[in-house]
Short mmCIF file of C-alpha atoms and ligand atoms in Angstrom, two decimals:
data_model
loop_
_atom_site.label_atom_id
_atom_site.label_comp_id
_atom_site.label_asym_id
_atom_site.label_seq_id
_atom_site.Cartn_x
_atom_site.Cartn_y
_atom_site.Cartn_z
CA MET A 1 -4.08 99.57 -94.27
CA ILE A 2 -5.23 96.58 -96.28
CA SER A 3 -3.75 96.59 -99.78
CA ARG A 4 -5.25 95.07 -102.90
CA PRO A 5 -4.01 91.56 -103.69
CA LYS A 6 -0.85 91.25 -105.77
CA GLY A 7 -1.51 91.39 -109.50
CA THR A 8 -4.88 93.14 -109.26
CA ASN A 9 -5.85 96.70 -110.24
CA ASP A 10 -8.25 99.36 -109.03
CA LEU A 11 -9.90 101.05 -112.00
CA LEU A 12 -9.97 104.67 -110.87
CA PRO A 13 -12.09 107.39 -112.48
CA THR A 14 -9.34 108.78 -114.73
CA GLU A 15 -9.01 105.39 -116.44
CA SER A 16 -12.57 104.22 -115.90
CA GLN A 17 -13.79 106.79 -118.45
CA LYS A 18 -11.77 104.94 -121.06
CA PHE A 19 -13.07 101.59 -119.85
CA VAL A 20 -16.67 102.78 -120.15
CA LYS A 21 -15.96 104.11 -123.66
CA LEU A 22 -14.45 100.76 -124.56
CA THR A 23 -17.41 98.74 -123.30
CA ASN A 24 -19.89 101.09 -125.02
CA PHE A 25 -17.93 100.78 -128.23
CA THR A 26 -17.90 96.96 -127.87
CA HIS A 27 -21.68 96.70 -127.49
CA LYS A 28 -22.28 98.85 -130.58
CA PHE A 29 -19.57 97.11 -132.59
CA MET A 30 -20.84 93.60 -131.85
CA LYS A 31 -24.39 94.58 -132.73
CA LYS A 32 -23.16 95.59 -136.16
CA TYR A 33 -21.67 92.13 -136.59
CA ASN A 34 -24.80 90.44 -135.25
CA VAL A 35 -22.93 88.94 -132.32
CA GLU A 36 -24.87 88.47 -129.08
CA PHE A 37 -23.81 89.20 -125.51
CA ILE A 38 -23.27 86.25 -123.19
CA ARG A 39 -22.24 86.09 -119.53
CA THR A 40 -21.00 82.94 -117.86
CA PRO A 41 -19.83 82.35 -114.26
CA ILE A 42 -16.51 83.67 -113.00
CA PHE A 43 -15.85 80.34 -111.33
CA GLU A 44 -16.49 77.00 -112.97
CA SER A 45 -15.94 73.36 -112.08
CA TYR A 46 -12.26 72.52 -111.79
CA GLU A 47 -12.70 69.81 -114.48
CA LEU A 48 -13.69 72.33 -117.16
CA PHE A 49 -10.14 73.67 -117.31
CA HIS A 50 -8.29 70.52 -116.26
CA ARG A 51 -9.58 67.97 -118.68
CA ASN A 52 -7.54 64.91 -119.66
CA GLY A 53 -4.64 65.69 -121.87
CA GLU A 54 -4.66 69.40 -121.01
CA LEU A 55 -1.02 70.14 -120.50
CA SER A 56 -0.87 73.81 -121.22
CA ASP A 57 1.18 75.88 -118.81
CA MET A 58 -1.87 77.92 -118.02
CA VAL A 59 -3.66 74.88 -116.65
CA THR A 60 -0.73 73.31 -114.83
CA LYS A 61 0.69 76.43 -113.22
CA GLU A 62 -1.63 79.36 -113.50
CA THR A 63 -5.15 78.55 -112.45
CA TYR A 64 -6.68 79.64 -109.16
CA ASP A 65 -8.14 76.37 -107.88
CA PHE A 66 -10.00 76.13 -104.60
CA LEU A 67 -12.47 74.10 -102.57
CA ASP A 68 -15.70 75.79 -101.54
CA ARG A 69 -17.31 75.22 -98.13
CA ALA A 70 -18.97 72.05 -99.36
CA ASN A 71 -15.66 70.73 -100.73
CA ARG A 72 -16.54 71.29 -104.36
CA LYS A 73 -13.43 71.75 -106.47
CA LEU A 74 -13.69 75.00 -108.41
CA THR A 75 -11.49 77.16 -110.61
CA LEU A 76 -11.56 80.89 -111.26
CA ARG A 77 -11.83 81.10 -115.05
CA PRO A 78 -8.44 81.71 -116.67
CA GLU A 79 -10.01 82.34 -120.10
CA GLY A 80 -13.45 82.62 -121.67
CA THR A 81 -13.77 80.03 -124.42
CA ALA A 82 -14.19 76.91 -122.27
CA GLY A 83 -16.96 78.53 -120.21
CA ILE A 84 -18.86 79.71 -123.28
CA VAL A 85 -18.63 76.29 -124.87
CA ARG A 86 -19.76 74.67 -121.60
CA SER A 87 -22.75 77.01 -121.58
CA TYR A 88 -23.47 76.38 -125.28
CA VAL A 89 -23.56 72.64 -124.63
CA GLU A 90 -25.36 72.72 -121.28
CA ASN A 91 -28.10 75.09 -122.46
CA LYS A 92 -28.33 73.37 -125.85
CA ILE A 93 -28.21 76.71 -127.59
CA PHE A 94 -26.95 75.10 -130.77
CA SER A 95 -29.09 74.91 -133.85
CA PRO A 96 -28.05 72.40 -136.50
CA GLY A 97 -26.94 73.94 -139.76
CA HIS A 98 -26.36 77.33 -138.21
CA PHE A 99 -23.75 78.96 -136.18
CA SER A 100 -24.11 81.01 -133.05
CA SER A 101 -22.02 84.03 -132.19
CA TYR A 102 -21.35 85.41 -128.75
CA TYR A 103 -19.26 88.11 -127.18
CA TYR A 104 -18.23 88.71 -123.61
CA ILE A 105 -16.54 91.24 -121.40
CA GLY A 106 -15.33 90.28 -117.96
CA PRO A 107 -12.58 89.40 -115.49
CA PHE A 108 -10.22 86.44 -115.82
CA PHE A 109 -7.64 85.08 -113.41
CA ARG A 110 -4.19 83.62 -113.90
CA TYR A 111 -1.62 83.08 -111.18
CA GLU A 112 1.24 84.67 -113.11
CA ARG A 113 4.25 86.69 -111.99
CA PRO A 114 2.74 90.16 -112.10
CA GLN A 115 4.36 92.96 -114.06
CA LYS A 116 3.17 95.74 -116.32
CA ASN A 117 0.50 94.37 -118.65
CA ARG A 118 0.53 91.01 -116.93
CA TYR A 119 -1.85 90.71 -114.01
CA ARG A 120 -3.46 88.03 -111.90
CA GLU A 121 -6.89 89.54 -112.45
CA PHE A 122 -7.38 91.08 -115.88
CA TYR A 123 -10.28 91.78 -118.21
CA GLN A 124 -10.92 90.42 -121.65
CA ILE A 125 -13.26 91.31 -124.46
CA GLY A 126 -13.80 88.27 -126.63
CA ALA A 127 -16.03 86.70 -129.25
CA GLU A 128 -16.75 83.13 -130.29
CA LEU A 129 -18.48 81.85 -133.44
CA ILE A 130 -19.65 78.27 -132.90
CA GLY A 131 -21.34 75.89 -135.33
CA ASN A 132 -20.93 74.82 -138.93
CA LYS A 133 -17.41 75.39 -140.03
CA HIS A 134 -16.41 77.41 -143.06
CA PHE A 135 -13.23 79.23 -144.00
CA THR A 136 -15.21 82.45 -144.52
CA GLN A 137 -15.85 82.39 -140.76
CA ASP A 138 -12.13 82.36 -140.03
CA ALA A 139 -11.79 85.39 -142.28
CA GLU A 140 -14.89 87.02 -140.77
CA LEU A 141 -13.61 86.57 -137.23
CA ILE A 142 -10.10 87.77 -137.96
CA SER A 143 -11.36 90.83 -139.81
CA MET A 144 -13.79 91.49 -136.98
CA ALA A 145 -10.92 91.51 -134.46
CA TYR A 146 -8.85 93.63 -136.84
CA ASN A 147 -11.65 96.16 -137.31
CA PHE A 148 -12.21 96.24 -133.58
CA LEU A 149 -8.63 97.40 -133.01
CA LYS A 150 -8.86 99.95 -135.83
CA GLY A 151 -12.23 101.05 -134.50
CA ILE A 152 -10.76 102.05 -131.16
CA GLY A 153 -7.97 103.97 -132.85
CA ILE A 154 -5.13 101.45 -132.74
CA GLU A 155 -3.08 101.43 -135.94
CA ASP A 156 0.36 100.30 -134.87
CA PHE A 157 0.01 96.52 -134.61
CA LYS A 158 0.97 93.35 -136.46
CA LEU A 159 -1.37 90.51 -137.19
CA LYS A 160 0.46 87.17 -137.08
CA ILE A 161 -1.15 84.02 -138.41
CA ASN A 162 -0.25 80.34 -138.38
CA TYR A 163 -2.03 77.08 -139.18
CA LEU A 164 -1.60 74.19 -136.77
CA GLY A 165 -3.67 71.45 -138.38
CA ASN A 166 -5.77 68.99 -136.44
CA HIS A 167 -4.97 66.52 -133.66
CA GLU A 168 -3.56 63.94 -136.10
CA GLU A 169 -1.22 66.33 -137.92
CA LEU A 170 -0.23 68.03 -134.72
CA SER A 171 0.68 64.75 -133.01
CA LYS A 172 3.04 63.86 -135.87
CA PHE A 173 4.44 67.36 -135.83
CA LYS A 174 5.06 67.26 -132.06
CA ILE A 175 7.02 64.00 -132.37
CA ASP A 176 9.21 65.43 -135.13
CA LEU A 177 9.68 68.66 -133.23
CA SER A 178 10.74 66.75 -130.10
CA ASN A 179 13.18 64.70 -132.15
CA TYR A 180 14.59 67.86 -133.68
CA LEU A 181 14.98 69.49 -130.26
CA LYS A 182 16.36 66.56 -128.23
CA PRO A 183 19.94 66.77 -129.55
CA LEU A 184 19.85 70.52 -128.86
CA LYS A 185 18.53 70.12 -125.31
CA GLU A 186 21.67 71.25 -123.47
CA SER A 187 21.78 74.49 -125.45
CA LEU A 188 18.11 75.38 -124.92
CA SER A 189 16.90 77.67 -122.15
CA LYS A 190 15.96 76.03 -118.84
CA GLU A 191 12.26 76.61 -119.43
CA SER A 192 12.40 75.03 -122.87
CA GLN A 193 14.36 72.03 -121.57
CA LEU A 194 11.48 71.29 -119.22
CA ARG A 195 9.02 71.47 -122.10
CA ILE A 196 10.73 69.05 -124.48
CA GLU A 197 8.78 66.02 -123.33
CA LYS A 198 5.51 67.49 -122.13
CA ASN A 199 4.81 70.46 -124.34
CA PRO A 200 7.36 70.89 -127.16
CA LEU A 201 4.97 73.16 -129.09
CA ARG A 202 5.44 75.96 -126.59
CA ILE A 203 9.19 75.94 -127.19
CA LEU A 204 8.39 77.39 -130.60
CA ASP A 205 7.25 80.65 -129.09
CA SER A 206 10.10 80.87 -126.58
CA LYS A 207 11.30 84.43 -126.09
CA SER A 208 14.93 83.40 -125.49
CA GLU A 209 17.22 84.60 -128.27
CA THR A 210 19.33 81.43 -128.12
CA ASP A 211 16.22 79.24 -128.39
CA ARG A 212 15.01 81.27 -131.36
CA LYS A 213 18.29 80.77 -133.18
CA LEU A 214 18.16 77.03 -132.55
CA LEU A 215 14.63 76.93 -133.92
CA ILE A 216 15.46 78.37 -137.33
CA ASN A 217 15.50 74.93 -138.99
CA ALA A 218 12.77 73.40 -136.85
CA PRO A 219 9.87 71.63 -138.61
CA LYS A 220 6.89 73.80 -139.55
CA THR A 221 3.27 72.88 -138.92
CA LEU A 222 2.37 74.03 -142.44
CA ASP A 223 4.42 71.13 -143.84
CA TYR A 224 2.20 68.63 -141.99
CA ILE A 225 -1.26 69.71 -143.04
CA SER A 226 -3.44 68.05 -145.69
CA GLN A 227 -4.07 69.51 -149.13
CA LYS A 228 -7.65 70.29 -148.16
CA GLN A 229 -6.49 72.19 -145.10
CA ALA A 230 -3.84 74.05 -147.06
CA LYS A 231 -6.48 75.08 -149.60
CA GLU A 232 -8.84 76.33 -146.91
CA PHE A 233 -6.06 78.27 -145.28
CA GLN A 234 -5.16 79.87 -148.61
CA GLN A 235 -8.80 80.84 -149.16
CA THR A 236 -8.99 82.50 -145.75
CA LEU A 237 -5.81 84.44 -146.52
CA LYS A 238 -7.19 85.41 -149.92
CA ILE A 239 -10.22 87.01 -148.28
CA LEU A 240 -7.95 88.92 -145.90
CA ASP A 241 -5.91 90.10 -148.89
CA LYS A 242 -9.06 91.25 -150.67
CA LYS A 243 -10.07 93.14 -147.53
CA HIS A 244 -6.61 94.77 -147.40
CA ILE A 245 -5.92 93.27 -144.01
CA SER A 246 -2.16 92.89 -143.73
CA TYR A 247 -0.74 89.93 -141.85
CA GLU A 248 2.43 87.89 -141.49
CA ILE A 249 2.66 84.12 -141.44
CA ASP A 250 4.57 83.17 -138.31
CA HIS A 251 5.59 79.51 -138.13
CA THR A 252 6.41 79.83 -134.45
CA LEU A 253 2.98 81.06 -133.42
CA VAL A 254 1.35 78.24 -131.44
CA ARG A 255 -0.62 80.09 -128.70
CA GLY A 256 -0.60 79.02 -125.09
CA ILE A 257 -3.84 77.03 -124.84
CA ASP A 258 -4.23 73.44 -125.94
CA TYR A 259 -7.64 73.47 -127.61
CA TYR A 260 -6.47 75.12 -130.82
CA SER A 261 -6.53 73.40 -134.18
CA GLU A 262 -6.09 74.74 -137.71
CA ILE A 263 -5.89 78.55 -137.83
CA VAL A 264 -4.38 80.60 -134.98
CA PHE A 265 -3.58 84.31 -134.87
CA GLU A 266 -2.33 87.03 -132.60
CA PHE A 267 -2.30 90.82 -132.63
CA GLN A 268 1.02 92.14 -131.41
CA THR A 269 2.32 95.62 -130.81
CA SER A 270 5.75 96.92 -129.91
CA GLU A 271 4.14 99.75 -127.99
CA LEU A 272 3.51 97.60 -124.92
CA ASN A 273 7.22 97.77 -124.27
CA SER A 274 7.68 94.25 -123.21
CA SER A 275 9.27 91.53 -125.26
CA SER A 276 7.11 88.76 -123.90
CA HIS A 277 3.79 90.51 -123.35
CA ASN A 278 3.29 92.30 -126.59
CA ALA A 279 0.09 90.51 -127.54
CA VAL A 280 -3.01 92.66 -127.24
CA GLY A 281 -5.17 89.79 -128.35
CA GLY A 282 -5.31 86.48 -130.06
CA GLY A 283 -7.40 83.49 -130.90
CA GLY A 284 -8.02 80.68 -133.31
CA ARG A 285 -10.14 77.72 -134.23
CA TYR A 286 -11.03 74.84 -131.93
CA ASN A 287 -12.43 71.80 -133.68
CA ASP A 288 -12.75 69.37 -130.77
CA LEU A 289 -13.67 71.44 -127.74
CA VAL A 290 -17.47 71.46 -128.22
CA ASN A 291 -17.56 67.70 -128.70
CA GLU A 292 -15.15 67.08 -125.84
CA LEU A 293 -17.46 68.99 -123.53
CA GLY A 294 -20.41 66.82 -124.50
CA GLY A 295 -21.81 68.81 -127.41
CA PRO A 296 -22.29 68.02 -131.09
CA LYS A 297 -19.34 67.67 -133.45
CA VAL A 298 -19.16 71.31 -134.39
CA SER A 299 -16.27 73.67 -134.48
CA GLY A 300 -15.67 77.12 -133.08
CA VAL A 301 -13.43 80.06 -133.73
CA GLY A 302 -12.84 83.01 -131.44
CA PHE A 303 -10.61 85.77 -130.21
CA ALA A 304 -10.01 87.72 -127.02
CA PHE A 305 -8.35 91.05 -126.33
CA GLY A 306 -6.73 91.99 -123.03
CA VAL A 307 -8.60 95.08 -121.84
CA GLU A 308 -5.77 96.53 -119.69
CA ARG A 309 -3.41 96.18 -122.63
CA LEU A 310 -5.89 97.91 -124.95
CA LEU A 311 -6.34 100.73 -122.47
CA ASN A 312 -2.59 101.17 -122.04
CA LEU A 313 -2.03 101.83 -125.75
CA LYS A 314 -1.61 105.54 -126.20
CA ASN A 315 -3.93 106.03 -129.16
CA SER A 316 -6.71 103.78 -128.01
CA LEU A 317 -10.11 105.41 -127.71
CA ASN A 318 -8.89 108.94 -128.30
CA SER A 319 -11.28 109.73 -131.07
CA LEU A 320 -14.35 107.72 -130.13
CA PRO A 321 -17.69 109.57 -129.91
CA GLU A 322 -17.74 111.96 -127.00
CA ASN A 323 -19.47 111.07 -123.78
CA ILE A 324 -21.09 114.44 -123.22
CA ASP A 325 -22.00 117.47 -125.32
CA ILE A 326 -22.39 120.23 -122.80
CA PHE A 327 -20.51 120.99 -119.59
CA LEU A 328 -21.98 123.56 -117.20
CA THR A 329 -19.97 125.56 -114.74
CA TYR A 330 -20.37 128.69 -112.65
CA ILE A 331 -17.93 131.34 -111.51
CA ASP A 332 -19.56 132.41 -108.23
CA ASP A 333 -21.61 130.37 -105.87
CA VAL A 334 -24.61 132.66 -106.40
CA ASP A 335 -24.82 131.35 -109.98
CA SER A 336 -24.91 127.70 -109.00
CA LEU A 337 -28.72 127.71 -108.67
CA ASP A 338 -29.39 128.98 -112.21
CA SER A 339 -26.80 126.70 -113.71
CA TYR A 340 -28.12 123.66 -111.85
CA ILE A 341 -31.73 124.34 -112.96
CA ILE A 342 -30.66 124.82 -116.57
CA PHE A 343 -28.56 121.67 -116.39
CA SER A 344 -31.61 119.66 -115.15
CA ASN A 345 -33.79 121.09 -117.92
CA LEU A 346 -31.27 120.28 -120.63
CA ARG A 347 -30.91 116.75 -119.31
CA MET A 348 -34.70 116.27 -119.43
CA LYS A 349 -34.56 117.39 -123.06
CA ASN A 350 -32.09 114.61 -123.93
CA PHE A 351 -28.96 116.69 -124.16
CA LYS A 352 -25.83 114.93 -122.93
CA VAL A 353 -24.90 117.30 -120.13
CA TYR A 354 -22.52 117.35 -117.18
CA PHE A 355 -22.73 119.65 -114.20
CA GLY A 356 -19.45 120.70 -112.57
CA TYR A 357 -20.75 120.73 -109.00
CA LYS A 358 -17.81 122.51 -107.59
CA SER A 359 -16.74 125.71 -109.28
CA ASN A 360 -13.08 125.29 -110.05
CA THR A 361 -11.06 127.91 -111.87
CA LEU A 362 -12.31 128.43 -115.38
CA LYS A 363 -9.08 126.98 -116.77
CA THR A 364 -9.59 123.72 -114.83
CA GLU A 365 -13.22 123.51 -115.89
CA ILE A 366 -12.25 123.90 -119.53
CA LYS A 367 -9.78 121.06 -119.06
CA ASN A 368 -12.42 118.92 -117.34
CA ALA A 369 -14.93 119.61 -120.09
CA LEU A 370 -12.43 118.69 -122.78
CA GLY A 371 -11.51 115.57 -120.83
CA LEU A 372 -15.13 114.46 -121.05
CA GLY A 373 -15.19 115.22 -124.76
CA SER A 374 -17.65 118.07 -124.37
CA LYS A 375 -18.37 120.35 -127.31
CA TYR A 376 -19.80 123.26 -125.32
CA LEU A 377 -19.03 124.85 -122.00
CA LEU A 378 -21.81 126.94 -120.45
CA ILE A 379 -20.42 129.53 -118.05
CA PHE A 380 -22.69 131.19 -115.50
CA ASP A 381 -21.12 134.38 -114.31
CA SER A 382 -22.93 136.76 -111.93
CA LYS A 383 -22.05 139.69 -114.17
CA THR A 384 -24.44 138.39 -116.80
CA SER A 385 -26.54 135.67 -115.16
CA GLY A 386 -28.45 138.32 -113.19
CA LYS A 387 -29.79 139.40 -116.61
CA GLY A 388 -30.66 135.82 -117.55
CA ILE A 389 -27.65 135.52 -119.86
CA VAL A 390 -25.15 132.68 -120.13
CA GLN A 391 -21.78 132.49 -121.90
CA VAL A 392 -21.69 129.64 -124.38
CA ARG A 393 -18.17 128.60 -125.34
CA ASN A 394 -17.64 126.35 -128.33
CA LEU A 395 -14.69 124.25 -127.18
CA GLN A 396 -13.83 122.96 -130.64
CA GLN A 397 -13.90 126.29 -132.44
CA HIS A 398 -12.61 128.34 -129.47
CA SER A 399 -15.41 130.85 -129.93
CA GLN A 400 -17.88 132.25 -127.38
CA VAL A 401 -21.36 133.76 -127.61
CA GLU A 402 -23.77 135.20 -125.05
CA LEU A 403 -27.27 133.78 -125.09
CA LYS A 404 -30.45 134.43 -123.15
CA TYR A 405 -31.58 131.41 -121.14
CA GLU A 406 -34.64 131.01 -123.35
CA GLU A 407 -32.49 130.92 -126.49
CA LEU A 408 -30.27 128.09 -125.24
CA ASP A 409 -32.49 125.16 -126.11
CA ALA A 410 -32.94 126.10 -129.78
CA TYR A 411 -29.30 127.10 -130.20
CA LEU A 412 -27.94 123.86 -128.77
CA ARG A 413 -30.50 121.75 -130.59
CA GLU A 414 -29.57 123.28 -133.90
CA ASN A 415 -25.86 122.85 -133.31
CA LEU A 416 -25.98 119.40 -131.78
CA GLU A 417 -28.90 117.88 -133.68
CA VAL A 418 -30.52 116.45 -130.57
CA LYS A 419 -33.58 114.28 -131.18
CA LYS A 420 -36.64 115.12 -129.07
P1 HAM B 501 -5.01 84.44 -124.58
O1 HAM B 501 -4.03 84.72 -125.64
O2 HAM B 501 -4.59 83.54 -123.48
O3 HAM B 501 -6.30 83.83 -125.30
O4 HAM B 501 -5.53 85.79 -123.96
C1 HAM B 501 -6.05 86.81 -124.78
C2 HAM B 501 -5.47 88.16 -124.38
O5 HAM B 501 -5.71 88.39 -122.99
C3 HAM B 501 -3.95 88.25 -124.51
O6 HAM B 501 -3.57 88.57 -125.83
C4 HAM B 501 -3.64 89.40 -123.56
O7 HAM B 501 -3.86 90.65 -124.20
C5 HAM B 501 -4.68 89.22 -122.45
N1 HAM B 501 -4.06 88.56 -121.30
C6 HAM B 501 -3.82 87.25 -121.11
N2 HAM B 501 -3.23 87.02 -119.93
C7 HAM B 501 -3.13 88.22 -119.33
C8 HAM B 501 -2.62 88.68 -118.06
N3 HAM B 501 -2.14 87.84 -117.16
N4 HAM B 501 -2.65 90.00 -117.78
C9 HAM B 501 -3.15 90.89 -118.67
N5 HAM B 501 -3.67 90.53 -119.88
C10 HAM B 501 -3.65 89.22 -120.20
C11 HAM B 501 -7.43 83.43 -124.66
O8 HAM B 501 -7.67 83.69 -123.50
C12 HAM B 501 -8.39 82.71 -125.56
N6 HAM B 501 -9.58 82.33 -124.77
C13 HAM B 501 -8.76 83.53 -126.77
C14 HAM B 501 -9.70 82.81 -127.66
C15 HAM B 501 -11.03 82.99 -127.77
N7 HAM B 501 -9.38 81.79 -128.45
C16 HAM B 501 -10.47 81.35 -129.04
N8 HAM B 501 -11.49 82.06 -128.61
#
C-alpha cells in the first residue's frame, strides 16, 4: 500500500461537505464585500519567497524548494500574499488612486513537523486589499475577517492586535530588543538563543514559559512608532470600537513573516487545544512588498485563515444555509422507480433534491437527510405508492403528511418558496 505523504490529508466525504459549505460561504461573503477571486500558481520562482533580507523561519526552514527538469529553481508556495502581489505587479492590475481587492482559496506548503492542526499541505482562505493606504482599510479588513469567523458560526475566539511600525522604527526596535535579550541569553530557550542575532522579533512570540517571563520588561514596538502612526493606529481601533469588535493589544504579537509593517493581527482560539497552534488566522499590513517586487509604491493589507483549523472548530458551519431541501428514499425496491422519476422531476423544477440510491433503514435515511441539512424527507412505501401517494415528512417540525404525486410540486413550492 502506498500511503499519503507525511503531513498531508485526504478530504473524505464526511468532512468535504463542510469544506464545500465553507467555500460556498466564502464566495458569497466576498461578493458582499466587493472582493474579487484570484488564483495564482501553486509553485512560483524560488526568488519570490527567498528575497534578500528575508530571514523568517518559514523561508529558511520550511519551504519546499526544488529544481524542475530544466533546472529552474522553484518553490511550492508557503503563503499567498507574495504570489498575489507578484501577479498584481506582473499583470499591472493596479490603477492609480484606487485599491484592488482579491481573495483566494487554495493549498499551501510548509515543511513543518506535522501534528494536529499543523500540516505540510494545508488550505488557506485569504484576502488582500492593495493600493492607496488608509486606516479605514485596516479597520475594513479586520472587521471583514472578524465577520467571516462570526459568519461561519465561530464565536469563541480572541482578536489580538499589535502595531510594528515601518522598517526604520522596526530596525531601531530590533537593536534595542537584542540588547535587552543578550544578557539574558543563557536563560532563554534553545530556540530563542539561536534567534537573538538573526531574528530577535520572533523571540517575542516564543511559547516557552521561561522566555515569556523574561520578556515582561522587553521593549515594545508601540514605544518606537511616530506620532502620525500612533494616531492612525488609534483611529483604526476607534472604528473597531464603534463596530463593537472586541480585541486585545498584544505587544508580543509579531507574526512569522517578514513583510509586515504597521498593523498586525491574529485570531486565536483555545479550542484548537494546542498552545502553539491556536491561531485560526492572521494578517497585517505590508508597506514595502509591492515596491520590492517591482510594482508602484503602494501598500497592502491582508489576512488568511487556515481552512483545516476552521473546519476543526466544533461550531463552525453548523448553521449555514442547508445544501438540500428534499431527500427522497424508498422502503422497497419496487418503489425505487417512482421515487427516482419524481426526484428527476423535482430537480428539473429547481428544487434542491437528493436521491438516496440505496434504501437504507428509515432511521439511517433520516440521519442522512438531516446530515445534508434537508427540510423534507419523501418516503416511497409500496403500501401507498401503488396508489400514487407519498409520505412527506417535515424533518424540522417532526410532522408527516400523505400527498398525491400531483400535489407534491405545489406543496413543496409553497413551503420552500422555490423560484421557477
Ligand atoms: P500565517 O499566519 O502564516 O499568515 O498563516 C495564516 C493561517 O494559516 C494561520 O493562522 C493558520 O491557521 C494557517 N496555517 C499556517 N500554517 C499552517 C500549517 N502548517 N498547517 C495548518 N494550518 C496552517 C499568512 O500566511 C499570511 N500570508 C497572511 C496574510 C495575508 N498576511 C497578509 N495577507
